[in-house]
Amino acid sequence: MVAITVKGSSPVNAPAPRRRKRLLSVEAILDAALALVDETGRLTMGELATRLGSSASSIYHHLPGRDAILEALRDRMGQAIGAIPADQPWDTGLALWVRRYRDAFAAHPNLIPMLTGQTITDPTVLASYEQVTGMLLRGGFGEDEVVLWLSVVDNFTLGSALDLAAPDDVWSPSAPAGGESPTPRMDAAVRAAPRGRERADAAFELGLTALVAGMRAHLDAAADNG
Amino acid sequence: MVAITVKGSSPVNAPAPRRRKRLLSVEAILDAALALVDETGRLTMGELATRLGSSASSIYHHLPGRDAILEALRDRMGQAIGAIPADQPWDTGLALWVRRYRDAFAAHPNLIPMLTGQTITDPTVLASYEQVTGMLLRGGFGEDEVVLWLSVVDNFTLGSALDLAAPDDVWSPSAPAGGESPTPRMDAAVRAAPRGRERADAAFELGLTALVAGMRAHLDAAADNG
């Protein structure tokens, strides 16, 4: 007799599992942790264990605590960003990285303050910063400035990722019923602008262009002074 | 006999309050809500009522729900930012606004995703955007672009405010004990850069300068094309 396996289940003729609890894996823990962060905006080992139908000590067997889980989630973001094709000009490479970076965090805005609140130790993400560092150094940025520019780019990108979770209307028109608006210029600007995802995307591209132009102006000024 | 009143309490000769519960006020609710957000990263009416030793319905008597509480907290941020002195050049005025804006949110990073997730209806904050809109229009930015630039500035500023909650060491050196580091350029850049608050402040100022320079380049290009 041939044992027929169904994807994700045990072979039909295999002995019954000893425990009823779902078998934990690192991937299952991370899926549950990310879902918890997305839904509630926080991550506690107790709530994670409840969600997994498991215990905190079983989770610790796979991942040594909350910080390690967050670093593993950071790793997932880093995997989604991926490596940037080598030997590109710094501005092209940076723009590519920033677009992928924003995309990776777009669906997980609640994860952002958690990850910015803890030291980056994940090797995938450190390797990504190493690559961008190399790009900036080759572009002519000073070694003592690279970390500041990485911070600037992080701040702009994570702020832009948060913006993807904004409502379709960011600003409410403030006109009282039948009355004169106290914010007529803002109301007109909102009417003239795109809404929703279109607004967020257009702002991101405009800001990225401005930031790269400002970085280029900084390089030019440094070259003039040197 | 003259009833002596002590600030915040009942007149001495007034009848004793019927209930032992602390008297709720809008300010007390907002203080507790902000403390809850700062400590836990979330805001639920149930937890807020527990913290106040009150009930959700008593809170609703003062503020009609979670969204209204968040808008009132947004108002507090707007009050902290204050009005920008009129008739300044757009770049000077914008830089002043952005610095105050970051300062206002610096101590409340958990509030950021909550406020970016909901439509702005608070009159104080709308008035602040109206003022900045006027500044940008006078500076020569097109009415159809103002909202995009406001989004860019919001994203950069809120990302930079989140960065103030970062640990002293944002990137961990990835050298294994006694081994060669897989990220030598990043490690050197981190060693050459300031740490902690000094890093965050220097990055913020560098990014603000670059962003304003990029906005100026955009204006110049539009003038050349017009």
mmCIF file with all atom_site columns, C-alpha atoms in Angstrom, chain A residues 7-121:
data_model
loop_
_atom_site.group_PDB
_atom_site.id
_atom_site.type_symbol
_atom_site.label_atom_id
_atom_site.label_alt_id
_atom_site.label_comp_id
_atom_site.label_asym_id
_atom_site.label_entity_id
_atom_site.label_seq_id
_atom_site.pdbx_PDB_ins_code
_atom_site.Cartn_x
_atom_site.Cartn_y
_atom_site.Cartn_z
_atom_site.occupancy
_atom_site.B_iso_or_equiv
_atom_site.pdbx_formal_charge
_atom_site.auth_seq_id
_atom_site.auth_comp_id
_atom_site.auth_asym_id
_atom_site.auth_atom_id
_atom_site.pdbx_PDB_model_num
ATOM 1   C CA . LYS A 1 7   ? 0.332  18.925 0.963   1.00 0.00 ? 7   LYS A CA 1
ATOM 2   C CA . GLY A 1 8   ? 0.793  20.220 4.489   1.00 0.00 ? 8   GLY A CA 1
ATOM 3   C CA . SER A 1 9   ? -0.606 17.135 6.210   1.00 0.00 ? 9   SER A CA 1
ATOM 4   C CA . SER A 1 10  ? 0.972  13.929 7.531   1.00 0.00 ? 10  SER A CA 1
ATOM 5   C CA . PRO A 1 11  ? 1.194  10.824 5.364   1.00 0.00 ? 11  PRO A CA 1
ATOM 6   C CA . VAL A 1 12  ? -2.060 8.877  5.679   1.00 0.00 ? 12  VAL A CA 1
ATOM 7   C CA . ASN A 1 13  ? -0.336 5.863  7.215   1.00 0.00 ? 13  ASN A CA 1
ATOM 8   C CA . ALA A 1 14  ? 1.901  7.804  9.592   1.00 0.00 ? 14  ALA A CA 1
ATOM 9   C CA . PRO A 1 15  ? 1.325  7.399  13.340  1.00 0.00 ? 15  PRO A CA 1
ATOM 10  C CA . ALA A 1 16  ? -0.928 10.021 14.924  1.00 0.00 ? 16  ALA A CA 1
ATOM 11  C CA . PRO A 1 17  ? 0.987  12.986 16.355  1.00 0.00 ? 17  PRO A CA 1
ATOM 12  C CA . ARG A 1 18  ? 1.568  12.690 20.105  1.00 0.00 ? 18  ARG A CA 1
ATOM 13  C CA . ARG A 1 19  ? 0.388  16.170 20.898  1.00 0.00 ? 19  ARG A CA 1
ATOM 14  C CA . ARG A 1 20  ? -2.597 18.064 19.627  1.00 0.00 ? 20  ARG A CA 1
ATOM 15  C CA . LYS A 1 21  ? -0.766 21.377 19.703  1.00 0.00 ? 21  LYS A CA 1
ATOM 16  C CA . ARG A 1 22  ? 0.188  22.691 16.313  1.00 0.00 ? 22  ARG A CA 1
ATOM 17  C CA . LEU A 1 23  ? 3.881  22.057 15.683  1.00 0.00 ? 23  LEU A CA 1
ATOM 18  C CA . LEU A 1 24  ? 5.758  25.306 16.010  1.00 0.00 ? 24  LEU A CA 1
ATOM 19  C CA . SER A 1 25  ? 8.263  26.464 13.445  1.00 0.00 ? 25  SER A CA 1
ATOM 20  C CA . VAL A 1 26  ? 10.208 29.684 13.142  1.00 0.00 ? 26  VAL A CA 1
ATOM 21  C CA . GLU A 1 27  ? 8.142  30.577 10.072  1.00 0.00 ? 27  GLU A CA 1
ATOM 22  C CA . ALA A 1 28  ? 4.824  29.948 11.856  1.00 0.00 ? 28  ALA A CA 1
ATOM 23  C CA . ILE A 1 29  ? 5.954  32.070 14.807  1.00 0.00 ? 29  ILE A CA 1
ATOM 24  C CA . LEU A 1 30  ? 6.997  34.907 12.520  1.00 0.00 ? 30  LEU A CA 1
ATOM 25  C CA . ASP A 1 31  ? 3.754  34.747 10.530  1.00 0.00 ? 31  ASP A CA 1
ATOM 26  C CA . ALA A 1 32  ? 1.767  34.988 13.747  1.00 0.00 ? 32  ALA A CA 1
ATOM 27  C CA . ALA A 1 33  ? 3.975  37.751 15.165  1.00 0.00 ? 33  ALA A CA 1
ATOM 28  C CA . LEU A 1 34  ? 3.627  39.864 12.033  1.00 0.00 ? 34  LEU A CA 1
ATOM 29  C CA . ALA A 1 35  ? -0.146 39.349 11.978  1.00 0.00 ? 35  ALA A CA 1
ATOM 30  C CA . LEU A 1 36  ? -0.323 40.378 15.649  1.00 0.00 ? 36  LEU A CA 1
ATOM 31  C CA . VAL A 1 37  ? 1.725  43.525 14.983  1.00 0.00 ? 37  VAL A CA 1
ATOM 32  C CA . ASP A 1 38  ? -0.375 44.384 11.933  1.00 0.00 ? 38  ASP A CA 1
ATOM 33  C CA . GLU A 1 39  ? -3.655 43.912 13.800  1.00 0.00 ? 39  GLU A CA 1
ATOM 34  C CA . THR A 1 40  ? -2.904 45.301 17.246  1.00 0.00 ? 40  THR A CA 1
ATOM 35  C CA . GLY A 1 41  ? 0.163  47.503 16.891  1.00 0.00 ? 41  GLY A CA 1
ATOM 36  C CA . ARG A 1 42  ? 2.030  45.601 19.552  1.00 0.00 ? 42  ARG A CA 1
ATOM 37  C CA . LEU A 1 43  ? 3.870  42.374 20.223  1.00 0.00 ? 43  LEU A CA 1
ATOM 38  C CA . THR A 1 44  ? 3.867  40.573 23.552  1.00 0.00 ? 44  THR A CA 1
ATOM 39  C CA . MET A 1 45  ? 5.058  37.010 24.077  1.00 0.00 ? 45  MET A CA 1
ATOM 40  C CA . GLY A 1 46  ? 1.842  36.213 25.953  1.00 0.00 ? 46  GLY A CA 1
ATOM 41  C CA . GLU A 1 47  ? -0.468 37.291 23.142  1.00 0.00 ? 47  GLU A CA 1
ATOM 42  C CA . LEU A 1 48  ? 1.774  35.571 20.601  1.00 0.00 ? 48  LEU A CA 1
ATOM 43  C CA . ALA A 1 49  ? 1.623  32.295 22.531  1.00 0.00 ? 49  ALA A CA 1
ATOM 44  C CA . THR A 1 50  ? -2.176 32.526 22.782  1.00 0.00 ? 50  THR A CA 1
ATOM 45  C CA . ARG A 1 51  ? -2.427 33.148 19.064  1.00 0.00 ? 51  ARG A CA 1
ATOM 46  C CA . LEU A 1 52  ? -0.232 30.144 18.312  1.00 0.00 ? 52  LEU A CA 1
ATOM 47  C CA . GLY A 1 53  ? -2.101 27.900 20.767  1.00 0.00 ? 53  GLY A CA 1
ATOM 48  C CA . SER A 1 54  ? 1.266  27.360 22.383  1.00 0.00 ? 54  SER A CA 1
ATOM 49  C CA . SER A 1 55  ? 3.312  28.601 25.318  1.00 0.00 ? 55  SER A CA 1
ATOM 50  C CA . ALA A 1 56  ? 5.924  31.337 25.603  1.00 0.00 ? 56  ALA A CA 1
ATOM 51  C CA . SER A 1 57  ? 8.520  28.710 26.530  1.00 0.00 ? 57  SER A CA 1
ATOM 52  C CA . SER A 1 58  ? 7.809  26.745 23.337  1.00 0.00 ? 58  SER A CA 1
ATOM 53  C CA . ILE A 1 59  ? 8.354  29.948 21.349  1.00 0.00 ? 59  ILE A CA 1
ATOM 54  C CA . TYR A 1 60  ? 11.626 30.607 23.195  1.00 0.00 ? 60  TYR A CA 1
ATOM 55  C CA . HIS A 1 61  ? 12.763 27.175 22.060  1.00 0.00 ? 61  HIS A CA 1
ATOM 56  C CA . HIS A 1 62  ? 12.798 28.561 18.480  1.00 0.00 ? 62  HIS A CA 1
ATOM 57  C CA . LEU A 1 63  ? 13.516 32.263 18.938  1.00 0.00 ? 63  LEU A CA 1
ATOM 58  C CA . PRO A 1 64  ? 15.128 33.675 22.098  1.00 0.00 ? 64  PRO A CA 1
ATOM 59  C CA . GLY A 1 65  ? 12.631 36.413 22.882  1.00 0.00 ? 65  GLY A CA 1
ATOM 60  C CA . ARG A 1 66  ? 10.810 39.435 21.553  1.00 0.00 ? 66  ARG A CA 1
ATOM 61  C CA . ASP A 1 67  ? 13.913 41.250 20.271  1.00 0.00 ? 67  ASP A CA 1
ATOM 62  C CA . ALA A 1 68  ? 14.951 38.172 18.288  1.00 0.00 ? 68  ALA A CA 1
ATOM 63  C CA . ILE A 1 69  ? 11.472 37.903 16.769  1.00 0.00 ? 69  ILE A CA 1
ATOM 64  C CA . LEU A 1 70  ? 11.598 41.561 15.735  1.00 0.00 ? 70  LEU A CA 1
ATOM 65  C CA . GLU A 1 71  ? 15.059 41.074 14.198  1.00 0.00 ? 71  GLU A CA 1
ATOM 66  C CA . ALA A 1 72  ? 13.739 38.065 12.282  1.00 0.00 ? 72  ALA A CA 1
ATOM 67  C CA . LEU A 1 73  ? 10.878 40.236 11.007  1.00 0.00 ? 73  LEU A CA 1
ATOM 68  C CA . ARG A 1 74  ? 13.468 42.845 10.033  1.00 0.00 ? 74  ARG A CA 1
ATOM 69  C CA . ASP A 1 75  ? 15.215 40.056 8.124   1.00 0.00 ? 75  ASP A CA 1
ATOM 70  C CA . ARG A 1 76  ? 11.984 39.385 6.201   1.00 0.00 ? 76  ARG A CA 1
ATOM 71  C CA . MET A 1 77  ? 11.868 43.055 5.209   1.00 0.00 ? 77  MET A CA 1
ATOM 72  C CA . GLY A 1 78  ? 15.516 42.828 4.142   1.00 0.00 ? 78  GLY A CA 1
ATOM 73  C CA . GLN A 1 79  ? 14.807 39.726 2.054   1.00 0.00 ? 79  GLN A CA 1
ATOM 74  C CA . ALA A 1 80  ? 11.929 41.562 0.367   1.00 0.00 ? 80  ALA A CA 1
ATOM 75  C CA . ILE A 1 81  ? 14.197 44.514 -0.442  1.00 0.00 ? 81  ILE A CA 1
ATOM 76  C CA . GLY A 1 82  ? 16.890 42.213 -1.838  1.00 0.00 ? 82  GLY A CA 1
ATOM 77  C CA . ALA A 1 83  ? 20.285 43.135 -3.218  1.00 0.00 ? 83  ALA A CA 1
ATOM 78  C CA . ILE A 1 84  ? 20.702 46.131 -5.499  1.00 0.00 ? 84  ILE A CA 1
ATOM 79  C CA . PRO A 1 85  ? 22.393 45.326 -8.841  1.00 0.00 ? 85  PRO A CA 1
ATOM 80  C CA . ALA A 1 86  ? 26.043 46.331 -8.386  1.00 0.00 ? 86  ALA A CA 1
ATOM 81  C CA . ASP A 1 87  ? 27.969 49.112 -10.150 1.00 0.00 ? 87  ASP A CA 1
ATOM 82  C CA . GLN A 1 88  ? 25.089 51.495 -10.611 1.00 0.00 ? 88  GLN A CA 1
ATOM 83  C CA . PRO A 1 89  ? 25.510 55.251 -10.134 1.00 0.00 ? 89  PRO A CA 1
ATOM 84  C CA . TRP A 1 90  ? 24.743 56.136 -6.502  1.00 0.00 ? 90  TRP A CA 1
ATOM 85  C CA . ASP A 1 91  ? 21.576 58.071 -7.328  1.00 0.00 ? 91  ASP A CA 1
ATOM 86  C CA . THR A 1 92  ? 20.025 55.335 -9.486  1.00 0.00 ? 92  THR A CA 1
ATOM 87  C CA . GLY A 1 93  ? 20.949 52.646 -6.975  1.00 0.00 ? 93  GLY A CA 1
ATOM 88  C CA . LEU A 1 94  ? 19.697 54.671 -4.021  1.00 0.00 ? 94  LEU A CA 1
ATOM 89  C CA . ALA A 1 95  ? 16.359 55.392 -5.703  1.00 0.00 ? 95  ALA A CA 1
ATOM 90  C CA . LEU A 1 96  ? 15.912 51.685 -6.480  1.00 0.00 ? 96  LEU A CA 1
ATOM 91  C CA . TRP A 1 97  ? 16.713 50.727 -2.871  1.00 0.00 ? 97  TRP A CA 1
ATOM 92  C CA . VAL A 1 98  ? 14.393 53.369 -1.419  1.00 0.00 ? 98  VAL A CA 1
ATOM 93  C CA . ARG A 1 99  ? 11.467 52.297 -3.622  1.00 0.00 ? 99  ARG A CA 1
ATOM 94  C CA . ARG A 1 100 ? 11.843 48.638 -2.615  1.00 0.00 ? 100 ARG A CA 1
ATOM 95  C CA . TYR A 1 101 ? 12.357 49.619 1.032   1.00 0.00 ? 101 TYR A CA 1
ATOM 96  C CA . ARG A 1 102 ? 9.087  51.585 1.097   1.00 0.00 ? 102 ARG A CA 1
ATOM 97  C CA . ASP A 1 103 ? 7.263  48.740 -0.668  1.00 0.00 ? 103 ASP A CA 1
ATOM 98  C CA . ALA A 1 104 ? 8.518  46.213 1.885   1.00 0.00 ? 104 ALA A CA 1
ATOM 99  C CA . PHE A 1 105 ? 7.127  48.213 4.812   1.00 0.00 ? 105 PHE A CA 1
ATOM 100 C CA . ALA A 1 106 ? 3.984  49.416 3.062   1.00 0.00 ? 106 ALA A CA 1
ATOM 101 C CA . ALA A 1 107 ? 1.765  46.641 4.400   1.00 0.00 ? 107 ALA A CA 1
ATOM 102 C CA . HIS A 1 108 ? 3.266  46.733 7.908   1.00 0.00 ? 108 HIS A CA 1
ATOM 103 C CA . PRO A 1 109 ? 3.176  50.322 9.219   1.00 0.00 ? 109 PRO A CA 1
ATOM 104 C CA . ASN A 1 110 ? 2.883  49.167 12.846  1.00 0.00 ? 110 ASN A CA 1
ATOM 105 C CA . LEU A 1 111 ? 6.186  47.361 12.532  1.00 0.00 ? 111 LEU A CA 1
ATOM 106 C CA . ILE A 1 112 ? 8.014  50.618 11.795  1.00 0.00 ? 112 ILE A CA 1
ATOM 107 C CA . PRO A 1 113 ? 8.261  52.138 15.308  1.00 0.00 ? 113 PRO A CA 1
ATOM 108 C CA . MET A 1 114 ? 9.164  48.708 16.711  1.00 0.00 ? 114 MET A CA 1
ATOM 109 C CA . LEU A 1 115 ? 12.075 48.244 14.325  1.00 0.00 ? 115 LEU A CA 1
ATOM 110 C CA . THR A 1 116 ? 13.350 51.816 14.587  1.00 0.00 ? 116 THR A CA 1
ATOM 111 C CA . GLY A 1 117 ? 13.347 51.374 18.374  1.00 0.00 ? 117 GLY A CA 1
ATOM 112 C CA . GLN A 1 118 ? 15.902 48.542 18.397  1.00 0.00 ? 118 GLN A CA 1
ATOM 113 C CA . THR A 1 119 ? 19.519 48.129 17.247  1.00 0.00 ? 119 THR A CA 1
ATOM 114 C CA . ILE A 1 120 ? 19.867 46.455 13.851  1.00 0.00 ? 120 ILE A CA 1
ATOM 115 C CA . THR A 1 121 ? 21.682 43.125 14.245  1.00 0.00 ? 121 THR A CA 1
#
